[in-house]
mmCIF file of C-alpha atoms (C1' of nucleotides) in Angstrom:
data_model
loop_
_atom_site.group_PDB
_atom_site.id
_atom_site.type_symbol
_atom_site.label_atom_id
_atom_site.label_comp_id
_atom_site.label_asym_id
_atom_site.label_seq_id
_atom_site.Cartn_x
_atom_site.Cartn_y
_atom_site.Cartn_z
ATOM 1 C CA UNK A 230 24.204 -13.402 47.940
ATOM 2 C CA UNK A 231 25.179 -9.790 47.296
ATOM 3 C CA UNK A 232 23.397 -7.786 45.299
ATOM 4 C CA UNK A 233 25.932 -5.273 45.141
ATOM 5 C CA UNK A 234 27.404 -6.945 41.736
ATOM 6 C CA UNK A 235 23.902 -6.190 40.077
ATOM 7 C CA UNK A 236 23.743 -2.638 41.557
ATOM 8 C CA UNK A 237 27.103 -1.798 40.453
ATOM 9 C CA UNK A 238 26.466 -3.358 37.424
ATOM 10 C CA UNK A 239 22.885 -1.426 37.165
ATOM 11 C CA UNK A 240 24.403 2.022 38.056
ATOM 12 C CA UNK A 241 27.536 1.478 35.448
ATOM 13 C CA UNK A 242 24.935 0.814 33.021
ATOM 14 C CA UNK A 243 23.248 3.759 34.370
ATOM 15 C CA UNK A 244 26.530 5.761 33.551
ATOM 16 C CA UNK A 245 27.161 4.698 30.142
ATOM 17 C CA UNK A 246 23.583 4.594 28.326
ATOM 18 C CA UNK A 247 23.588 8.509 30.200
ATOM 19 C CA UNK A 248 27.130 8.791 28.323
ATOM 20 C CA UNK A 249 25.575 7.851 24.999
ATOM 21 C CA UNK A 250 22.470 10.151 25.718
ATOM 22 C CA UNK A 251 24.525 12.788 25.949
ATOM 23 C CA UNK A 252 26.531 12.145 23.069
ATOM 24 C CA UNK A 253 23.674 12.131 20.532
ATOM 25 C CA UNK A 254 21.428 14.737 22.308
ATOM 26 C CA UNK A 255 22.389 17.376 19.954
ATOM 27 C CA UNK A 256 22.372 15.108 16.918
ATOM 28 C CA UNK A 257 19.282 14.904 15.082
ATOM 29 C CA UNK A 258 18.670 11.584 16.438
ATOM 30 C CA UNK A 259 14.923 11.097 17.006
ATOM 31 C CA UNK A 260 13.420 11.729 20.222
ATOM 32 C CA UNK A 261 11.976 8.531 20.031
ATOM 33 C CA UNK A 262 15.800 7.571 20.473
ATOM 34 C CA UNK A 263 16.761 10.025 22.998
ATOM 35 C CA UNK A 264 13.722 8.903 24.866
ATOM 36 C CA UNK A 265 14.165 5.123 24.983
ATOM 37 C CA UNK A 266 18.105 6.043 25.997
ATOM 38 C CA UNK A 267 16.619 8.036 29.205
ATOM 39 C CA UNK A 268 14.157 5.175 29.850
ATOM 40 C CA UNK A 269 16.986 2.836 29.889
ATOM 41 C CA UNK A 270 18.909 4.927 32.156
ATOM 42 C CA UNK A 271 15.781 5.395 34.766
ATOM 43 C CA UNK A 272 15.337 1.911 34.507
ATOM 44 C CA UNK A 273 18.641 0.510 35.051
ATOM 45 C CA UNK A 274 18.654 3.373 38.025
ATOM 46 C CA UNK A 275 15.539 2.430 39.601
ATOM 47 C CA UNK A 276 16.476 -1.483 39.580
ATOM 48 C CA UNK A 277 19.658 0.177 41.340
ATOM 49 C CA UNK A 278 17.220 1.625 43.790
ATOM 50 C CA UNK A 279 15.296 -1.664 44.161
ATOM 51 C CA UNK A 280 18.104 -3.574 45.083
ATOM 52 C CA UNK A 281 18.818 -1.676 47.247
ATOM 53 C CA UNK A 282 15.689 -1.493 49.224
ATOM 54 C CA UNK A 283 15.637 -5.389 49.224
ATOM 55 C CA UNK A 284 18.632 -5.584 50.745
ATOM 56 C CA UNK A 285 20.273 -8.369 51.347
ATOM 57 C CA UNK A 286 17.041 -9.698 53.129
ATOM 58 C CA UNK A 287 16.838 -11.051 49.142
ATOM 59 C CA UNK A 288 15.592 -14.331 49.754
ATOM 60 C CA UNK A 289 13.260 -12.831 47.525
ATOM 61 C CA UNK A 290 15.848 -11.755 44.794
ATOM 62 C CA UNK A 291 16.969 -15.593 44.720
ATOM 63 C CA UNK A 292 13.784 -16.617 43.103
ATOM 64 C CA UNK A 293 14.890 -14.418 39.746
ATOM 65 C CA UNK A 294 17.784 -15.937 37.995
ATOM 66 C CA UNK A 295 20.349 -12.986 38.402
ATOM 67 C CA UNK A 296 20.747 -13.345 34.675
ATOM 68 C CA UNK A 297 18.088 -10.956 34.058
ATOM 69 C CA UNK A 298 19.140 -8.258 36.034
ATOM 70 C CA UNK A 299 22.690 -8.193 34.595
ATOM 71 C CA UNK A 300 22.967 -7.487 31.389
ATOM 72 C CA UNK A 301 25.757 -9.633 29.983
ATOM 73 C CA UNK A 302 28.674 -7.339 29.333
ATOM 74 C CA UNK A 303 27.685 -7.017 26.152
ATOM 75 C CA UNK A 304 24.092 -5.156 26.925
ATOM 76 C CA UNK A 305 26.141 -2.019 27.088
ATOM 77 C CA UNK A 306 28.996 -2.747 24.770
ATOM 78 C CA UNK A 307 29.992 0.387 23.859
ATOM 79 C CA UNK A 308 33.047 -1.041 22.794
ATOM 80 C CA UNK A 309 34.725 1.328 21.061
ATOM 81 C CA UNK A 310 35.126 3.855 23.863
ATOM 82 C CA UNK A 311 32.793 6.819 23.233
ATOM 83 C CA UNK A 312 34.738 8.977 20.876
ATOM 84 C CA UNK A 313 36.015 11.478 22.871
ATOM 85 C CA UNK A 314 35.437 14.315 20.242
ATOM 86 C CA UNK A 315 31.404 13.842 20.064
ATOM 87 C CA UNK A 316 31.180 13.832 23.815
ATOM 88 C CA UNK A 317 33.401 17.015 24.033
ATOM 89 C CA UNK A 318 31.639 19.194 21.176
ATOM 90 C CA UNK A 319 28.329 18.040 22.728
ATOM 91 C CA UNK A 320 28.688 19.933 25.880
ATOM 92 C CA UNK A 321 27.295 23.379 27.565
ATOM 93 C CA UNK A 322 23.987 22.536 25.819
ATOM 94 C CA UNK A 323 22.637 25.882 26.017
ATOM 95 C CA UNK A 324 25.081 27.232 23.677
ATOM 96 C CA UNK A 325 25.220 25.005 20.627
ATOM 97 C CA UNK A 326 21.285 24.970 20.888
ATOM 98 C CA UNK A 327 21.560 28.122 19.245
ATOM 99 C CA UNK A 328 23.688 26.446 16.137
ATOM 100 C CA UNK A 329 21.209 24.149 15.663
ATOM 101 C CA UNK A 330 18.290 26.372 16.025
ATOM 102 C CA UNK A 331 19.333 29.070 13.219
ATOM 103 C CA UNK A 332 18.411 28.150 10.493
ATOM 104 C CA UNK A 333 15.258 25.671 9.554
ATOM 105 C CA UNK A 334 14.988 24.316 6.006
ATOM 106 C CA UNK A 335 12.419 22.206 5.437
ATOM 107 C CA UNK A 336 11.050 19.093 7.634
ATOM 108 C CA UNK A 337 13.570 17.545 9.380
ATOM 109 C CA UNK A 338 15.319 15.000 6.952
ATOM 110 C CA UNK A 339 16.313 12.438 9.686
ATOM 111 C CA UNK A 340 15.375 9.066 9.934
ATOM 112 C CA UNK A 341 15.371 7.378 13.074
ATOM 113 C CA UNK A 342 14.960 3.301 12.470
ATOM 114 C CA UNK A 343 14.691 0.835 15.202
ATOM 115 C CA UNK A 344 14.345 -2.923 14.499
ATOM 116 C CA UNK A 345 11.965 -4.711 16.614
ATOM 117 C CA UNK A 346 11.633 -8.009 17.501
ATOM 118 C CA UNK A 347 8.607 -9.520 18.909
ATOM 119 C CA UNK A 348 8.381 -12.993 20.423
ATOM 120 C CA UNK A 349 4.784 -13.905 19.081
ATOM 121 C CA UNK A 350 4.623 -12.459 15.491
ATOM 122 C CA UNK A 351 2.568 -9.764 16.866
ATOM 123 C CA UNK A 352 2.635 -6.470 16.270
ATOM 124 C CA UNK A 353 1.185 -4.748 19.722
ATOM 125 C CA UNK A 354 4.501 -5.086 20.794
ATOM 126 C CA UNK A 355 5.416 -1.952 18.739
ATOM 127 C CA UNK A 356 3.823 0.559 19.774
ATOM 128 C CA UNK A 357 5.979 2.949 21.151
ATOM 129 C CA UNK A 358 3.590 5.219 23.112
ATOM 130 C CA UNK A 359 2.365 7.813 20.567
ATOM 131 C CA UNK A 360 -0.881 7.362 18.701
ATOM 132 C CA UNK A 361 -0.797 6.466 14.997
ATOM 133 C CA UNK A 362 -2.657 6.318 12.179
ATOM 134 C CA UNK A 363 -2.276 4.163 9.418
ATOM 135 C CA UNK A 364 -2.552 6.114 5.665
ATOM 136 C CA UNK A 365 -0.707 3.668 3.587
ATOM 137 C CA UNK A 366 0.607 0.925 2.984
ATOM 138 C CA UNK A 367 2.836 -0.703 -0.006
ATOM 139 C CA UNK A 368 4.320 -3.592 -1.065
ATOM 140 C CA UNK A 369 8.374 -2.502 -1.623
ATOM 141 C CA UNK A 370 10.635 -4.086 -4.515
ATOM 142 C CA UNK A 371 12.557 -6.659 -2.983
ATOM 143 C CA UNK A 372 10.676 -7.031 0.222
ATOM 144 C CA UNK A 373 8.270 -10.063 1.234
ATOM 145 C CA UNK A 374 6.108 -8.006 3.526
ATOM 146 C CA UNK A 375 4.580 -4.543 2.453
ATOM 147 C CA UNK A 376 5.586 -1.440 3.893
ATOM 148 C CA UNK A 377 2.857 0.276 5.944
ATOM 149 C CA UNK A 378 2.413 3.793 6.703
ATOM 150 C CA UNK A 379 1.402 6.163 10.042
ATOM 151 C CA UNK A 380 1.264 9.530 10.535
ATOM 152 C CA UNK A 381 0.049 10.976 14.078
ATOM 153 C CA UNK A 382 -3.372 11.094 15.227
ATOM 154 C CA UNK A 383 -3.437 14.617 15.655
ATOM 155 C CA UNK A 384 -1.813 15.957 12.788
ATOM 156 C CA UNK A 385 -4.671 18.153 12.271
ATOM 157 C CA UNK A 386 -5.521 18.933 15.716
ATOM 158 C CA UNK A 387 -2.068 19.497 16.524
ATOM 159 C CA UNK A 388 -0.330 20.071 12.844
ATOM 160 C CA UNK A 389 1.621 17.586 14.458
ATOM 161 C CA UNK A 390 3.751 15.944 11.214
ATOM 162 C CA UNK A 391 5.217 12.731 13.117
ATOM 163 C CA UNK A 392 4.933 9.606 10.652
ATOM 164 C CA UNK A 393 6.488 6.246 10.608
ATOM 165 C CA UNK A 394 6.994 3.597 8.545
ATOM 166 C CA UNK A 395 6.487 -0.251 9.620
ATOM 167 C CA UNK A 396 7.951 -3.322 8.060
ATOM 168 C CA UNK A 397 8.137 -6.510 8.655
ATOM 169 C CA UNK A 398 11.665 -7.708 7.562
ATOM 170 C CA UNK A 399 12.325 -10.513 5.340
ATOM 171 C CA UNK A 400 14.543 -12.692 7.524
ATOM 172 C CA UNK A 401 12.448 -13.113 10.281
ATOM 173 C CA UNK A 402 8.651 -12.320 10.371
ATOM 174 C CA UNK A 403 8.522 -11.252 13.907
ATOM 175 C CA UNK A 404 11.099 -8.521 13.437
ATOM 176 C CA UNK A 405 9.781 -5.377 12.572
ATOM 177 C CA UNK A 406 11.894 -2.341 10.717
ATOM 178 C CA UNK A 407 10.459 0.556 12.201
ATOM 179 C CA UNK A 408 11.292 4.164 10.598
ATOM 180 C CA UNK A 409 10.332 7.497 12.039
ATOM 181 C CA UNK A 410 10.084 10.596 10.477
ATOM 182 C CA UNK A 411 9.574 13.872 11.116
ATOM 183 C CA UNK A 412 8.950 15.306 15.051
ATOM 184 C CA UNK A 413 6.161 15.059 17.268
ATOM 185 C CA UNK A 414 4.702 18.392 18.332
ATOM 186 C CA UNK A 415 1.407 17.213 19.621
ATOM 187 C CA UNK A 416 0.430 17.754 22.996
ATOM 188 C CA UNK A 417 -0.195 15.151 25.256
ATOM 189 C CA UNK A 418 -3.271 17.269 26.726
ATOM 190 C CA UNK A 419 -5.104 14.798 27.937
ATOM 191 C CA UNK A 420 -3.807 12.854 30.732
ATOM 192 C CA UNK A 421 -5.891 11.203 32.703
ATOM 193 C CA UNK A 422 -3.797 9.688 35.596
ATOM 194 C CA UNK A 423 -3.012 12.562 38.239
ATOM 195 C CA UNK A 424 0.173 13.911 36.495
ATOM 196 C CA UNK A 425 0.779 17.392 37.852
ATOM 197 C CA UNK A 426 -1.867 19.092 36.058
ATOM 198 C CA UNK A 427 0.056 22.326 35.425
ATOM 199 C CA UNK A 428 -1.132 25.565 35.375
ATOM 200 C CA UNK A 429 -1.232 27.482 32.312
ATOM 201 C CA UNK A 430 -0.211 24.861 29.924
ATOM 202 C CA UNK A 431 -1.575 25.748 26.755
ATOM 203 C CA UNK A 432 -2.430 23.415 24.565
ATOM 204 C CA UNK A 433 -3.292 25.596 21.485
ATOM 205 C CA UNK A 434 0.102 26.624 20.250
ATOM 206 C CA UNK A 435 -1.084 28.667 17.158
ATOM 207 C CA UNK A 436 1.457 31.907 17.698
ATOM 208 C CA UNK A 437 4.363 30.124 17.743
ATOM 209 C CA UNK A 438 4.151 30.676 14.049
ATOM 210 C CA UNK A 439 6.963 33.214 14.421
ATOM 211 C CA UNK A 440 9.311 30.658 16.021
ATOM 212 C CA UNK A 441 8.426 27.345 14.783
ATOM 213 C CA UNK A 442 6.222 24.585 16.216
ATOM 214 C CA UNK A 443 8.307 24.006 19.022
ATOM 215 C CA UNK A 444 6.890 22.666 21.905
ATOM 216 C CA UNK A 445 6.601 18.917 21.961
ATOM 217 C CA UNK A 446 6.439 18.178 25.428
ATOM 218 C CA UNK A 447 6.700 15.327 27.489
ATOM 219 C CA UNK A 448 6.026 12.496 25.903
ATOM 220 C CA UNK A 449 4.088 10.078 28.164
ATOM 221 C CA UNK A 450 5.197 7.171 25.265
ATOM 222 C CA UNK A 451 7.165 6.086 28.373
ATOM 223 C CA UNK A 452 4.417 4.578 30.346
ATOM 224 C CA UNK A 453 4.438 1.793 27.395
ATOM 225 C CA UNK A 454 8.207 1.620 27.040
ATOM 226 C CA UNK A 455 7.811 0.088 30.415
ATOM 227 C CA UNK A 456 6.584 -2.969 28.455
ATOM 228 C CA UNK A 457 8.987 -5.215 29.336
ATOM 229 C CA UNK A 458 11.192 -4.678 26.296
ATOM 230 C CA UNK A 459 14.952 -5.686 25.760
ATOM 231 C CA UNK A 460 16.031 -3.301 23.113
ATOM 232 C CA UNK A 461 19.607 -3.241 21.670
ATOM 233 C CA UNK A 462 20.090 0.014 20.044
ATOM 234 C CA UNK A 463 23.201 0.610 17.371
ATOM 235 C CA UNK A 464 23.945 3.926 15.979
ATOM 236 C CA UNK A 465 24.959 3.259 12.474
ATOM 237 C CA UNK A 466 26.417 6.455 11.098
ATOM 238 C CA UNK A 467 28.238 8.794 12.631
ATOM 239 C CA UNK A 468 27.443 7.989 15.701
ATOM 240 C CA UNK A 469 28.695 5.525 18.364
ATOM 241 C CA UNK A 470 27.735 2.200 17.464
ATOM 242 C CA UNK A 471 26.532 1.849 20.619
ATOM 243 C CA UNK A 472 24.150 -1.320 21.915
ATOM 244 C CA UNK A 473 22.602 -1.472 24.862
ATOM 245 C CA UNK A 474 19.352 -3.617 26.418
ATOM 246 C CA UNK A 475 16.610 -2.915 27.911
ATOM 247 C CA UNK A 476 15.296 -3.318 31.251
ATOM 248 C CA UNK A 477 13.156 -5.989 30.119
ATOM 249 C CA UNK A 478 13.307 -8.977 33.266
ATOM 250 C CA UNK A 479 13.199 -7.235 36.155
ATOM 251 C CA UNK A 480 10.006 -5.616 35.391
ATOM 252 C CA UNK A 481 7.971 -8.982 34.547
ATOM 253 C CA UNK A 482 10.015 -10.567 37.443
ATOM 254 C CA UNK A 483 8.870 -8.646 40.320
ATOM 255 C CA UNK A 484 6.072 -7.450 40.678
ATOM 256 C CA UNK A 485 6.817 -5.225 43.334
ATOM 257 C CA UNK A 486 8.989 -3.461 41.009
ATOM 258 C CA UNK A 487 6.677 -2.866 39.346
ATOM 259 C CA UNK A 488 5.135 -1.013 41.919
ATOM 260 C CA UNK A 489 7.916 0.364 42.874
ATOM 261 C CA UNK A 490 8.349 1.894 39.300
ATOM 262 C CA UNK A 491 4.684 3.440 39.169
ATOM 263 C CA UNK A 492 4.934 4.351 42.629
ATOM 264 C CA UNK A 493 7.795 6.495 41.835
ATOM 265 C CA UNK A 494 6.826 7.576 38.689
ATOM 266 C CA UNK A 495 3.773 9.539 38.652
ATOM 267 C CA UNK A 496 2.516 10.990 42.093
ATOM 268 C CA UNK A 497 5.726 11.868 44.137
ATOM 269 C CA UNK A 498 5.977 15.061 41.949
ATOM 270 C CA UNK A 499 9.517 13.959 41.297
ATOM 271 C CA UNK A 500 9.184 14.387 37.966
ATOM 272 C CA UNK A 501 10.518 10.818 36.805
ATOM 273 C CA UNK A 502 8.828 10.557 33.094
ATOM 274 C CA UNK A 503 7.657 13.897 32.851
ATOM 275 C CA UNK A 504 9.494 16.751 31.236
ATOM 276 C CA UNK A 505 12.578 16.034 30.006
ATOM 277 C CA UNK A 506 11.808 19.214 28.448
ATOM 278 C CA UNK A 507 14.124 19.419 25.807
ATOM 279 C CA UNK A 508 12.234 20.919 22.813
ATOM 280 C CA UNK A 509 14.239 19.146 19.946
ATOM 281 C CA UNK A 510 14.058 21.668 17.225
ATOM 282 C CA UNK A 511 14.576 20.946 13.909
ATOM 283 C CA UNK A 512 18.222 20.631 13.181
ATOM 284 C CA UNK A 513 19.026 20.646 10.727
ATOM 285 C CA UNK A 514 22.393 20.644 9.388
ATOM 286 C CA UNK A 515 22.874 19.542 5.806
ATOM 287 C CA UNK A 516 26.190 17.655 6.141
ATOM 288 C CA UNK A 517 25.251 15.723 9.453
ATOM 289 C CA UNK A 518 22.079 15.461 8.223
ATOM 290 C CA UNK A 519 22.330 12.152 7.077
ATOM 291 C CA UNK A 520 20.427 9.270 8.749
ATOM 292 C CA UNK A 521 20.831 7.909 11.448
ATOM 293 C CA UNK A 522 20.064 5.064 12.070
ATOM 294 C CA UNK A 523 19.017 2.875 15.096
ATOM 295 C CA UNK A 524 18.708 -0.569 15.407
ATOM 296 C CA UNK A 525 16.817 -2.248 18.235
ATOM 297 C CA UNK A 526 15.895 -5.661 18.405
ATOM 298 C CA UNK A 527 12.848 -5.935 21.740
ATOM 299 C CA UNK A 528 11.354 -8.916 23.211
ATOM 300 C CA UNK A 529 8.164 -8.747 25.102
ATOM 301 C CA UNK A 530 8.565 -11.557 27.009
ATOM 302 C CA UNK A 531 11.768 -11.848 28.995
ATOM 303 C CA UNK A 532 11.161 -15.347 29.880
ATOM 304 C CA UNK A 533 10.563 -16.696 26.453
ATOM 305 C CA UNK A 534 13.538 -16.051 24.973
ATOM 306 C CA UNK A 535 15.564 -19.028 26.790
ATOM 307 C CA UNK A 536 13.966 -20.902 24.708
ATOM 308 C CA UNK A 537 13.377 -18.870 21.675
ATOM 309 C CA UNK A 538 16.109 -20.315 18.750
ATOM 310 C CA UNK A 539 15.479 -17.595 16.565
ATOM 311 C CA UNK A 540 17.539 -15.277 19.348
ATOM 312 C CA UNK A 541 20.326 -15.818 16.515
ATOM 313 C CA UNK A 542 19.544 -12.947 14.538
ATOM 314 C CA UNK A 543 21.875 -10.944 12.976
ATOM 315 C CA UNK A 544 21.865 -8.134 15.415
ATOM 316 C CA UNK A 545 21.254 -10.124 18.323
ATOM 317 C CA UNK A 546 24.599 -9.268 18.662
ATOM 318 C CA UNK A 547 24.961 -10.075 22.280
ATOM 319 C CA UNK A 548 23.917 -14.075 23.647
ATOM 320 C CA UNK A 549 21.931 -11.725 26.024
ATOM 321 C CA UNK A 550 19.930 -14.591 26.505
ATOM 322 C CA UNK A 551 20.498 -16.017 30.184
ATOM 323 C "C1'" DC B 29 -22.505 7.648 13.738
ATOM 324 C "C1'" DC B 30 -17.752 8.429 13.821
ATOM 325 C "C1'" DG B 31 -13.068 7.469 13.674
ATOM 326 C "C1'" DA B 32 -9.736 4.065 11.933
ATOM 327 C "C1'" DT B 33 -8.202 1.071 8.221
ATOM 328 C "C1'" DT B 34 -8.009 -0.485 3.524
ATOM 329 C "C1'" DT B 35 -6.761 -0.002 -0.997
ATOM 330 C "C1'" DG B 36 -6.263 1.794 -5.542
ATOM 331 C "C1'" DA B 37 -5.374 6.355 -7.498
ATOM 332 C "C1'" DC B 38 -2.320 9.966 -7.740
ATOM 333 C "C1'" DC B 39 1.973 12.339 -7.741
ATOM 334 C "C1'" DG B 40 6.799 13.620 -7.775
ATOM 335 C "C1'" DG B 41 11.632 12.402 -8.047
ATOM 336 C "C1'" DG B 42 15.057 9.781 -10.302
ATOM 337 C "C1'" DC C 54 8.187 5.105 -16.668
ATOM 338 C "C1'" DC C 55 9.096 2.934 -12.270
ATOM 339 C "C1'" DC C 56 9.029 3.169 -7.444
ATOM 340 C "C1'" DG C 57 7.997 4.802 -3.048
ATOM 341 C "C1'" DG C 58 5.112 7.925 -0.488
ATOM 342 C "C1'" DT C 59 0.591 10.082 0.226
ATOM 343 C "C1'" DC C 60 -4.385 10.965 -0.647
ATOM 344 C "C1'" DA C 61 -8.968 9.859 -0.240
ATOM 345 C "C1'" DA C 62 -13.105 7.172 -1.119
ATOM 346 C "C1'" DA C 63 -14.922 3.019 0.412
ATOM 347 C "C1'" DT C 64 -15.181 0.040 4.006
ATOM 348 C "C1'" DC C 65 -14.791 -1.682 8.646
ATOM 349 C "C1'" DG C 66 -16.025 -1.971 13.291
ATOM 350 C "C1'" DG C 67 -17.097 -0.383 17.963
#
DNA sequence: CCGATTTGACCGGG
DNA sequence: CCCGGTCAAATCGG
């Protein structure tokens, strides 16, 4: 069988979810966005790169139904082509950093909310890499469920004034409304696993009073994206309403992937989840400054959901299903 | 014992 | 005053 179909169709992925990336990278989109769109990419690259290296000797790649590695069409339906204009004004990033970076009101007003879905009811499937912890919680108006309440773990140690918001929607219990708010500036300092150790990587950051609490850093939230999650993703506002899914069946499928992934990841000093260093500052421009929004619906188990009915929600938008 | 969660109080905006 | 968001004391639990 040739796996070129699925590599095309991995690398064309590859090529639009890095279209959409760069299309909202200078919107205040959350990095928590930004990040699971550069996940997807490496993902859909690196199951490129697998198939690949198996070759056509796949007798192996016969035993995974080839469902799973394409993405129906509609994975990456960014139907309505990527409007030219946001792409356009979005480039020679250097520049309109400086636009964004002038003036700083307040705390950034965006909202970032992804919708997730997770097959058992549970929540574990949520986490999205960063520690939380849980201040509140509330029962809203018209809502079943009550509305809970995290800020980061280190907002003291690090002033770090990253919060979310966690709801279970009405519809269907095991979907989750999740709503971030505010940016992460904690460090990751303590990494255990190799991860280039860095020189003279400070982790007290006290005299950037005079710019602003700036740098974030990598975010090592990655390692638990790799969960295998299928995640549609729609840009409500101004943005491209843009879905695409995540990686999600490949990973559970092989495990040599797997390997492959890790093996790639940390210890080849190619820096594959480390530094996107782009230090998101606080846009914040009043008129764009609206929310956007992101809508993500994630599965933890790729193999469930053949026979999962409830696949029909709403923004299941895609019979991504095999 | 210490950090996380729970849960009602508190507070500010509409 | 209502509602949603946050605080903080009590409680949980490892």
């Amino acid at each position: 069988m040739d796996t070129s179909v699925y590599i095309i169709n991995e690398l064309t992925q590859g090529m639009e979810l890095a279209m959409h990336l760069k299309s909202i990278l200078s919107s205040e989109s959350s990095p928590e966005t930004k990040q699971i769109l550069i996940q997807e990419i490496i993902s859909s690259y690196d199951r490129a790169m697998l198939l690949i290296n198996l070759g056509d000797s796949g007798a192996q790649t016969a035993t995974l139904a080839p469902s799973m590695l394409s993405q129906p069409e509609s994975s990456v339906s960014i139907d309505e082509t990527p409007r030219s204009q946001d792409f356009n004004q979005s480039f020679d990033n250097q520049q309109e950093e400086k636009v964004f970076t002038k003036k700083r009101k307040t705390m950034p007003t965006w909202k970032d909310q992804i919708r997730i879905s997770t097959d058992n009811g549970l929540e574990g499937n949520t986490d999205d890499g960063h520690s939380w912890r849980k201040y509140g919680q509330k029962t809203i108006l018209g809502a079943k469920f009550p509305r809970s309440y995290y800020r980061c773990t280190y907002r003291h140690a690090q002033n770090c004034m990253a919060r979310k918001q966690v709801q279970r929607t009405d519809e269907d219990p095991t979907v989750f409304d999740i709503t971030y708010r505010g940016q992460h500036t904690c460090n990751p300092s303590a990494k255990p696993s190799a991860q280039r150790p860095k020189s003279p990587e400070k982790h007290e950051i006290k005299q950037n009073n005079l710019q602003r609490l700036i740098p974030p850093k990598s975010e090592d939230m990655l390692a638990n994206l790799k969960e295998n999650l299928r995640v549609n993703t729609s840009d409500l506002d101004t943005t491209v309403p843009c879905s695409f899914s995540f990686p999600s069946a490949s990973f559970a499928t092989f495990e040599n992937y797997q390997q492959f992934n890790y093996l790639q990841g940390s210890p080849s000093g190619s820096n594959y989840f480390t530094e996107w260093g782009n230090d998101f500052q606080y846009y914040d421009d009043s008129n764009l400054s609206g929310m956007i929004s992101t809508t993500a619906s994630a599965t933890n188990s790729p193999l469930a959901f053949s026979a999962d009915p409830k696949d029909l929600s709403p923004f299941n938008n895609s019979g991504f299903l095999l």
